[in-house]
Amino acid sequence: MGRYRFFIMVILCMLLSGCWNRTELNEISITSATGYDRVDGNWLMTLQVIVPSAMTVGGTGGSGGSGSAIHVFSTKEKTIQQALNKSNLENSRFLYFAHNNVLIIGREAAEEGISQIIDLYLRTAEARESVYVLLASGKASDVLKDLIPPEKLPGVALAQILNKEGSMSGFIPPIKMYELAKQISSDSKSAGVPEISVAGDGGKALESLDVFKKTSSKEKLKLSRLGVFKEDRLIGWMTWQESFGVSWMSDKIKMSSISFSCPGSESTRNFASFKIRTAKTRVTPIKEGNDYKMQLKVKVGGVLTESTCPADPADLKASGEMEKEIEKQIQNYIHLGWKAVQRMQVDLPGFAGHVHRKYPRDWNEIKETWAEKELGEIKLDVHVKATIQHPGFFSKAFVESEGKSGGKK
Amino acid sequence: MNVFRRFRKNVKNIKTKRNEKEQESVNNDEAVLDASLSETLSILRTRIGTSSDFIIRELANAESGNSQIAISYIEGLIDQKQLSELMEALIAGNTRFSSFSNNPVNHLKGIIPIGGIKAVNTLGSLLTAILNGEAVVAVEGLPGAVTVSISGGIRRSVEEPSSQTVVRGPKEGFTEELSVNIALLRQKLRTPELRIESRTIGRYTQTRIAVIYIQGLANPEVIEELLSRLDAIDTDSVLESGYIEEFIQDKTFTPFPTMINTERPDAVAGNLLEGNVAVIVDGTPFVLLLPVTFFKFFQSSEDYYQRYDISSFLRIIRLFSFFIALFLPSIYIAVTTFQQEMLPTTLLISLAAQREGTPLPALLEALLMEITFEVIREAGVRMPRVIGPAISIVGALVLGQAAVQAGLVSGAMVIVVSFTAIASFVMPNFNMASAVRLVRFALMLLAGMFGLFGILAGAVPILVHIVSLSSFGVPYFTPLAPLRWSNLKDTLIRVPWRSMKTRPAVISVQNKVRQSSFKQQHAANKGPEEGDSSI
């Protein structure tokens, strides 16, 4: 008897709650990218939302296919949340951020400081910290309006570019929101964020769907430089070569490729390429008196993908010489990156953490002046060990074997 | 609650009254018949009434002209050919009756060329015999009568089972006739240990029920419990094994079946060999098997005829489709209305694109489509065969393309509903599929209210419920809970026959060893042979 009553009560309780936070898929607008700019002391928030009906394949979705797959709108207010709230004045649907792919920060906003954005992302439940962060060379709102052929959704395309670039080449390593927050608050207090910019004559061609009708466009969105943050402010830029060097120092390379001139060859024609399959950098700080020496041990393995060198890579001696060239090349990148780091007085490779872990007592004394003083006095001791694991499916360079095939053997 | 109590009381009163009434007529039936032929016949006439199919054929003595012998039977229940043989014999022997009247039963036994002959002396047994399709031969001067088993009448021949088909395996199925069904089993299990216990249940239907098991394999406690439950049934009719199933199951308020019904003699034979007990009910080809566990519903008799790897794969497929049939619509509802962040971006966008412009919320849409499907399915079962194609065309159009094109339903929902529907028919046992269909609606409502949390809040009690069930004392969720390692070899997967050395431990309590090691036996057989050839 009590059981029946209990059951009925439970069922009634369920009905009482109803479906309070239910949102149908056609009531939400999925944002694919967001942008933050500073304009006259206000936050300009730009949202790139997906228009699902334009994404349908075939005719079943009604008016599908021809329209733009995204819609971009901006709102301006004192705080970000206020700006978001104000978007209700013009937007018909609930804004939905869980599938946000990239967050673009305008240059001005980055120079003023981004702690407010980071705080918002860490504090709210809807925003995901796994979103990629990008810097705009100008205003973020302009970048969000641009299309990236052949992708229909530029936000998704940007995330894919970053993801692929990070794992395949590592020139300008991508960074996610949580990594950015972590690095800024770490001992090194710095982070690098890739910059996206419009290459070409700076027109508005990418804002129109006409770009899909052309086979090639002069203007295109691409990753150009690495923006360097010291604490939450943008303080400078690095070229991709410098950034690549820093990536080597901070063990961010997964796969990449290195081109080098042939050992012993004077000709500028003779080059070879090495595709890196495994890369590992080990950093060991060594204290020498009052100075620190950073010992970097880089281990690289990979395959030869391209060669016009006269030497036969299947020959151990020749391949050893090639490996030397590769090691030299990587050392060059590292020193290039190191110069930029010392120039900007920013501990982008994160050496501070290594020193803190190995010499925790000393760290307390030097942490205040680390970036300004100690960093500049650090000596690098770079050891690179490259291994050509496989010469490819061809031994000698094509030209070489053609010419001598009759003579030898 | 008072209403319930009063209702129960009333039911009890009715029951006791009925029993009293019954008692009187039973007393009447127990009356011993006397030697007068005319009196016996008149009692029979009053008891059965003037039904036109009840026939009494009297044979007069050639000398006196009085009725000496009477044969009574019900026309549709007997075999005409055997009847004429019986008549021939009786007519031929008629003249000699007066001289042998001191022991007419022996005399009848001597002249009737039919096996099943029995002397009865009460009205009740006489009536039972007649209603079971036997002919009653009454002789003047003989107290009671002699029943001759010539039952026949219309019966269906053994055909391929329509509800449980296999690709490989015997194609014969049970029929409505109890004796044929038992014979089908006897043909498969030629062992003296095959035992049959009979009961007759149903005051009006007098349905014969046979409990079949293999002595030494089946658990005696289960048999005892089953028989005591069968004896406790007091009902006016048993028209199908479903009646019995509902009476004897351990728990009534559950959607999950605790007995398997099958049309296949090979499935019954296989289960009897594992120590199960079968209940055959006269008048239906569906035989009950008990005790069963949850995983039995995912096993087909074909699993044992095909290669073990394929069988194992198919069992996993069945379990997978069980989950699909149970959860897919509710997961779809939950994910599209509450937990959109669970989906990959591209999938979310394509789902969102399809939902663009659909008028109903996802929950209502799903309920509507599921109910539409249930209607079409039910129509497919009930409608006359001739209209079949028309219905399927309309159904496919209504459920599918037209609904999507009209923008009433999203395309993804049609896919979800049809996949669910197809998945629910993968289970070899239709009972379990029905249970799943029922539970699915509850889960959909929960998902519509609370999202994935709601599904969990539904799934956990369902699991608890399943684990709490038992079938004739055997835990329903064995061998997983309680865990029996040895039984796992024939649960989710089926190991090769060579490795199945023991019977399922839970069901077959005694005599667990099924076979000896094939390899050892083979080696042992080979040894002496080689020796022979060398000589």
mmCIF file of N, CA and C in Angstrom, chain A residues 1 3-5 13-15 17-26 28 30 50-56 60-61 93 96 98-99 101 128 153 156 160, chain B residues 1 4-5 335-346 348-358 360-363 404-405 446 448-450 457:
data_model
loop_
_atom_site.group_PDB
_atom_site.id
_atom_site.type_symbol
_atom_site.label_atom_id
_atom_site.label_comp_id
_atom_site.label_asym_id
_atom_site.label_seq_id
_atom_site.Cartn_x
_atom_site.Cartn_y
_atom_site.Cartn_z
ATOM 1 N N MET A 1 0.843 -1.199 0.000
ATOM 2 C CA MET A 1 0.000 0.000 0.000
ATOM 3 C C MET A 1 0.875 1.245 0.000
ATOM 4 N N ARG A 3 3.824 1.253 -0.859
ATOM 5 C CA ARG A 3 4.635 1.174 -2.063
ATOM 6 C C ARG A 3 3.943 1.866 -3.225
ATOM 7 N N TYR A 4 2.635 1.580 -3.391
ATOM 8 C CA TYR A 4 1.888 2.196 -4.490
ATOM 9 C C TYR A 4 1.939 3.705 -4.370
ATOM 10 N N ARG A 5 1.702 4.158 -3.141
ATOM 11 C CA ARG A 5 1.659 5.592 -2.922
ATOM 12 C C ARG A 5 3.006 6.215 -3.264
ATOM 13 N N CYS A 13 6.235 13.601 -9.147
ATOM 14 C CA CYS A 13 7.389 14.491 -9.028
ATOM 15 C C CYS A 13 8.048 14.700 -10.376
ATOM 16 N N MET A 14 8.143 13.600 -11.111
ATOM 17 C CA MET A 14 8.780 13.690 -12.422
ATOM 18 C C MET A 14 7.999 14.624 -13.328
ATOM 19 N N LEU A 15 6.681 14.501 -13.287
ATOM 20 C CA LEU A 15 5.870 15.343 -14.165
ATOM 21 C C LEU A 15 5.984 16.812 -13.779
ATOM 22 N N SER A 17 8.537 18.457 -12.699
ATOM 23 C CA SER A 17 9.729 19.154 -13.169
ATOM 24 C C SER A 17 9.613 19.517 -14.633
ATOM 25 N N GLY A 18 8.892 18.723 -15.388
ATOM 26 C CA GLY A 18 8.696 19.030 -16.794
ATOM 27 C C GLY A 18 9.989 18.953 -17.571
ATOM 28 N N CYS A 19 10.090 19.759 -18.582
ATOM 29 C CA CYS A 19 11.266 19.704 -19.434
ATOM 30 C C CYS A 19 11.905 21.074 -19.433
ATOM 31 N N TRP A 20 12.355 21.536 -18.295
ATOM 32 C CA TRP A 20 12.653 22.958 -18.163
ATOM 33 C C TRP A 20 13.821 23.433 -19.005
ATOM 34 N N ASN A 21 14.891 22.637 -19.132
ATOM 35 C CA ASN A 21 15.996 23.169 -19.917
ATOM 36 C C ASN A 21 16.105 22.507 -21.282
ATOM 37 N N ARG A 22 14.965 22.101 -21.790
ATOM 38 C CA ARG A 22 14.934 21.449 -23.092
ATOM 39 C C ARG A 22 15.127 22.501 -24.180
ATOM 40 N N THR A 23 16.004 22.246 -25.110
ATOM 41 C CA THR A 23 16.129 23.123 -26.270
ATOM 42 C C THR A 23 16.177 22.274 -27.513
ATOM 43 N N GLU A 24 15.264 22.518 -28.405
ATOM 44 C CA GLU A 24 15.262 21.767 -29.650
ATOM 45 C C GLU A 24 16.395 22.275 -30.530
ATOM 46 N N LEU A 25 16.803 21.403 -31.445
ATOM 47 C CA LEU A 25 17.919 21.764 -32.308
ATOM 48 C C LEU A 25 17.603 22.972 -33.178
ATOM 49 N N ASN A 26 16.318 23.173 -33.496
ATOM 50 C CA ASN A 26 16.009 24.324 -34.346
ATOM 51 C C ASN A 26 15.734 25.587 -33.530
ATOM 52 N N ILE A 28 18.340 26.613 -31.412
ATOM 53 C CA ILE A 28 19.652 27.101 -30.992
ATOM 54 C C ILE A 28 20.421 27.608 -32.199
ATOM 55 N N ILE A 30 24.145 27.629 -33.390
ATOM 56 C CA ILE A 30 25.428 27.032 -33.069
ATOM 57 C C ILE A 30 26.510 28.012 -33.513
ATOM 58 N N ILE A 50 26.171 29.302 -37.303
ATOM 59 C CA ILE A 50 25.929 28.436 -38.463
ATOM 60 C C ILE A 50 24.472 28.545 -38.885
ATOM 61 N N VAL A 51 24.237 28.601 -40.175
ATOM 62 C CA VAL A 51 22.875 28.559 -40.714
ATOM 63 C C VAL A 51 22.652 27.137 -41.214
ATOM 64 N N PRO A 52 21.995 26.292 -40.399
ATOM 65 C CA PRO A 52 21.946 24.862 -40.749
ATOM 66 C C PRO A 52 21.261 24.603 -42.085
ATOM 67 N N SER A 53 20.225 25.372 -42.407
ATOM 68 C CA SER A 53 19.481 25.043 -43.624
ATOM 69 C C SER A 53 20.352 25.207 -44.860
ATOM 70 N N ALA A 54 21.390 26.045 -44.775
ATOM 71 C CA ALA A 54 22.259 26.209 -45.929
ATOM 72 C C ALA A 54 23.259 25.064 -46.042
ATOM 73 N N MET A 55 23.289 24.220 -45.015
ATOM 74 C CA MET A 55 24.274 23.139 -45.011
ATOM 75 C C MET A 55 23.748 21.850 -45.615
ATOM 76 N N THR A 56 22.438 21.789 -45.859
ATOM 77 C CA THR A 56 21.868 20.514 -46.294
ATOM 78 C C THR A 56 22.323 20.145 -47.695
ATOM 79 N N THR A 60 15.913 18.319 -49.675
ATOM 80 C CA THR A 60 14.876 18.017 -48.702
ATOM 81 C C THR A 60 14.703 19.109 -47.657
ATOM 82 N N GLY A 61 15.731 19.881 -47.408
ATOM 83 C CA GLY A 61 15.648 20.870 -46.339
ATOM 84 C C GLY A 61 14.955 22.158 -46.729
ATOM 85 N N ARG A 93 17.603 33.150 -31.819
ATOM 86 C CA ARG A 93 17.779 31.830 -31.195
ATOM 87 C C ARG A 93 18.717 31.889 -29.984
ATOM 88 N N TYR A 96 24.585 29.060 -28.632
ATOM 89 C CA TYR A 96 25.050 27.778 -28.139
ATOM 90 C C TYR A 96 26.544 27.671 -28.410
ATOM 91 N N ALA A 98 28.885 25.303 -27.120
ATOM 92 C CA ALA A 98 29.650 24.072 -26.895
ATOM 93 C C ALA A 98 30.399 23.626 -28.144
ATOM 94 N N HIS A 99 29.917 24.012 -29.300
ATOM 95 C CA HIS A 99 30.596 23.586 -30.518
ATOM 96 C C HIS A 99 31.418 24.704 -31.144
ATOM 97 N N ASN A 101 34.510 26.534 -32.244
ATOM 98 C CA ASN A 101 35.781 25.931 -32.629
ATOM 99 C C ASN A 101 36.974 26.830 -32.368
ATOM 100 N N ARG A 128 33.587 26.131 -23.765
ATOM 101 C CA ARG A 128 34.563 25.062 -23.606
ATOM 102 C C ARG A 128 35.969 25.637 -23.624
ATOM 103 N N LEU A 153 32.123 26.252 -43.559
ATOM 104 C CA LEU A 153 32.128 26.887 -42.252
ATOM 105 C C LEU A 153 33.547 27.341 -41.921
ATOM 106 N N VAL A 156 35.028 26.148 -38.456
ATOM 107 C CA VAL A 156 35.474 24.758 -38.431
ATOM 108 C C VAL A 156 36.767 24.624 -39.223
ATOM 109 N N GLN A 160 40.458 23.242 -38.130
ATOM 110 C CA GLN A 160 41.120 22.129 -38.822
ATOM 111 C C GLN A 160 42.517 22.527 -39.293
ATOM 112 N N MET B 1 -7.302 2.049 -1.425
ATOM 113 C CA MET B 1 -6.841 0.717 -1.045
ATOM 114 C C MET B 1 -7.992 -0.166 -0.591
ATOM 115 N N PHE B 4 -9.531 -2.038 -3.308
ATOM 116 C CA PHE B 4 -8.804 -3.258 -3.669
ATOM 117 C C PHE B 4 -9.200 -4.419 -2.773
ATOM 118 N N ARG B 5 -9.230 -4.124 -1.481
ATOM 119 C CA ARG B 5 -9.491 -5.193 -0.524
ATOM 120 C C ARG B 5 -10.873 -5.788 -0.769
ATOM 121 N N VAL B 335 19.950 13.481 -26.763
ATOM 122 C CA VAL B 335 21.107 14.172 -27.318
ATOM 123 C C VAL B 335 20.683 15.392 -28.133
ATOM 124 N N THR B 336 19.552 15.306 -28.811
ATOM 125 C CA THR B 336 19.175 16.465 -29.621
ATOM 126 C C THR B 336 18.462 17.550 -28.818
ATOM 127 N N THR B 337 17.906 17.217 -27.665
ATOM 128 C CA THR B 337 17.231 18.283 -26.940
ATOM 129 C C THR B 337 17.951 18.721 -25.672
ATOM 130 N N PHE B 338 18.845 17.904 -25.163
ATOM 131 C CA PHE B 338 19.522 18.300 -23.929
ATOM 132 C C PHE B 338 21.037 18.353 -24.084
ATOM 133 N N GLN B 339 21.604 17.253 -24.530
ATOM 134 C CA GLN B 339 23.060 17.169 -24.517
ATOM 135 C C GLN B 339 23.640 17.304 -25.921
ATOM 136 N N GLN B 340 23.367 18.449 -26.556
ATOM 137 C CA GLN B 340 23.869 18.631 -27.922
ATOM 138 C C GLN B 340 25.383 18.568 -27.970
ATOM 139 N N GLU B 341 26.024 18.893 -26.849
ATOM 140 C CA GLU B 341 27.488 18.927 -26.864
ATOM 141 C C GLU B 341 28.098 17.528 -26.979
ATOM 142 N N MET B 342 27.260 16.491 -26.856
ATOM 143 C CA MET B 342 27.768 15.127 -27.001
ATOM 144 C C MET B 342 28.077 14.787 -28.455
ATOM 145 N N LEU B 343 27.492 15.536 -29.371
ATOM 146 C CA LEU B 343 27.634 15.175 -30.787
ATOM 147 C C LEU B 343 28.842 15.858 -31.401
ATOM 148 N N PRO B 344 29.454 15.198 -32.385
ATOM 149 C CA PRO B 344 30.489 15.886 -33.147
ATOM 150 C C PRO B 344 29.855 17.047 -33.921
ATOM 151 N N THR B 345 30.636 18.090 -34.160
ATOM 152 C CA THR B 345 30.078 19.306 -34.744
ATOM 153 C C THR B 345 29.359 19.037 -36.062
ATOM 154 N N THR B 346 30.008 18.282 -36.931
ATOM 155 C CA THR B 346 29.407 18.092 -38.251
ATOM 156 C C THR B 346 28.095 17.331 -38.155
ATOM 157 N N LEU B 348 26.083 17.330 -35.567
ATOM 158 C CA LEU B 348 25.121 18.247 -34.980
ATOM 159 C C LEU B 348 24.547 19.166 -36.046
ATOM 160 N N ILE B 349 25.434 19.657 -36.916
ATOM 161 C CA ILE B 349 24.963 20.596 -37.932
ATOM 162 C C ILE B 349 24.004 19.897 -38.891
ATOM 163 N N SER B 350 24.348 18.669 -39.290
ATOM 164 C CA SER B 350 23.457 18.012 -40.246
ATOM 165 C C SER B 350 22.129 17.646 -39.586
ATOM 166 N N LEU B 351 22.164 17.296 -38.292
ATOM 167 C CA LEU B 351 20.904 17.035 -37.585
ATOM 168 C C LEU B 351 20.093 18.321 -37.461
ATOM 169 N N ALA B 352 20.796 19.398 -37.139
ATOM 170 C CA ALA B 352 20.112 20.676 -36.975
ATOM 171 C C ALA B 352 19.488 21.101 -38.305
ATOM 172 N N ALA B 353 20.212 20.838 -39.397
ATOM 173 C CA ALA B 353 19.689 21.211 -40.711
ATOM 174 C C ALA B 353 18.406 20.447 -41.005
ATOM 175 N N GLN B 354 18.370 19.165 -40.563
ATOM 176 C CA GLN B 354 17.164 18.390 -40.838
ATOM 177 C C GLN B 354 16.003 18.820 -39.968
ATOM 178 N N ARG B 355 16.304 19.271 -38.776
ATOM 179 C CA ARG B 355 15.231 19.681 -37.873
ATOM 180 C C ARG B 355 14.696 21.060 -38.218
ATOM 181 N N GLU B 356 15.437 21.767 -39.070
ATOM 182 C CA GLU B 356 15.026 23.108 -39.472
ATOM 183 C C GLU B 356 13.612 23.046 -40.053
ATOM 184 N N GLY B 357 12.687 23.747 -39.449
ATOM 185 C CA GLY B 357 11.341 23.807 -40.011
ATOM 186 C C GLY B 357 10.414 22.690 -39.611
ATOM 187 N N THR B 358 10.884 21.698 -38.827
ATOM 188 C CA THR B 358 9.938 20.672 -38.379
ATOM 189 C C THR B 358 9.135 21.219 -37.214
ATOM 190 N N LEU B 360 7.262 19.804 -34.703
ATOM 191 C CA LEU B 360 7.087 19.207 -33.381
ATOM 192 C C LEU B 360 8.407 19.098 -32.644
ATOM 193 N N PRO B 361 8.348 19.143 -31.318
ATOM 194 C CA PRO B 361 9.560 18.862 -30.542
ATOM 195 C C PRO B 361 10.004 17.417 -30.760
ATOM 196 N N ALA B 362 11.281 17.165 -30.528
ATOM 197 C CA ALA B 362 11.847 15.847 -30.849
ATOM 198 C C ALA B 362 11.119 14.722 -30.121
ATOM 199 N N LEU B 363 10.728 14.955 -28.862
ATOM 200 C CA LEU B 363 10.062 13.898 -28.092
ATOM 201 C C LEU B 363 8.745 13.508 -28.758
ATOM 202 N N VAL B 404 8.798 13.143 -44.533
ATOM 203 C CA VAL B 404 9.983 13.994 -44.529
ATOM 204 C C VAL B 404 9.817 15.140 -45.515
ATOM 205 N N GLN B 405 9.312 14.792 -46.708
ATOM 206 C CA GLN B 405 9.179 15.826 -47.723
ATOM 207 C C GLN B 405 8.174 16.889 -47.316
ATOM 208 N N LEU B 446 11.185 9.505 -20.366
ATOM 209 C CA LEU B 446 12.205 9.944 -19.412
ATOM 210 C C LEU B 446 13.268 10.784 -20.112
ATOM 211 N N GLY B 448 12.893 12.510 -22.787
ATOM 212 C CA GLY B 448 12.308 13.785 -23.164
ATOM 213 C C GLY B 448 12.219 14.742 -21.995
ATOM 214 N N MET B 449 12.160 14.184 -20.780
ATOM 215 C CA MET B 449 12.061 15.057 -19.613
ATOM 216 C C MET B 449 13.427 15.418 -19.038
ATOM 217 N N PHE B 450 14.332 14.444 -18.991
ATOM 218 C CA PHE B 450 15.592 14.691 -18.287
ATOM 219 C C PHE B 450 16.843 14.463 -19.122
ATOM 220 N N ALA B 457 18.305 7.115 -15.332
ATOM 221 C CA ALA B 457 17.337 6.911 -14.265
ATOM 222 C C ALA B 457 16.321 5.844 -14.639
#
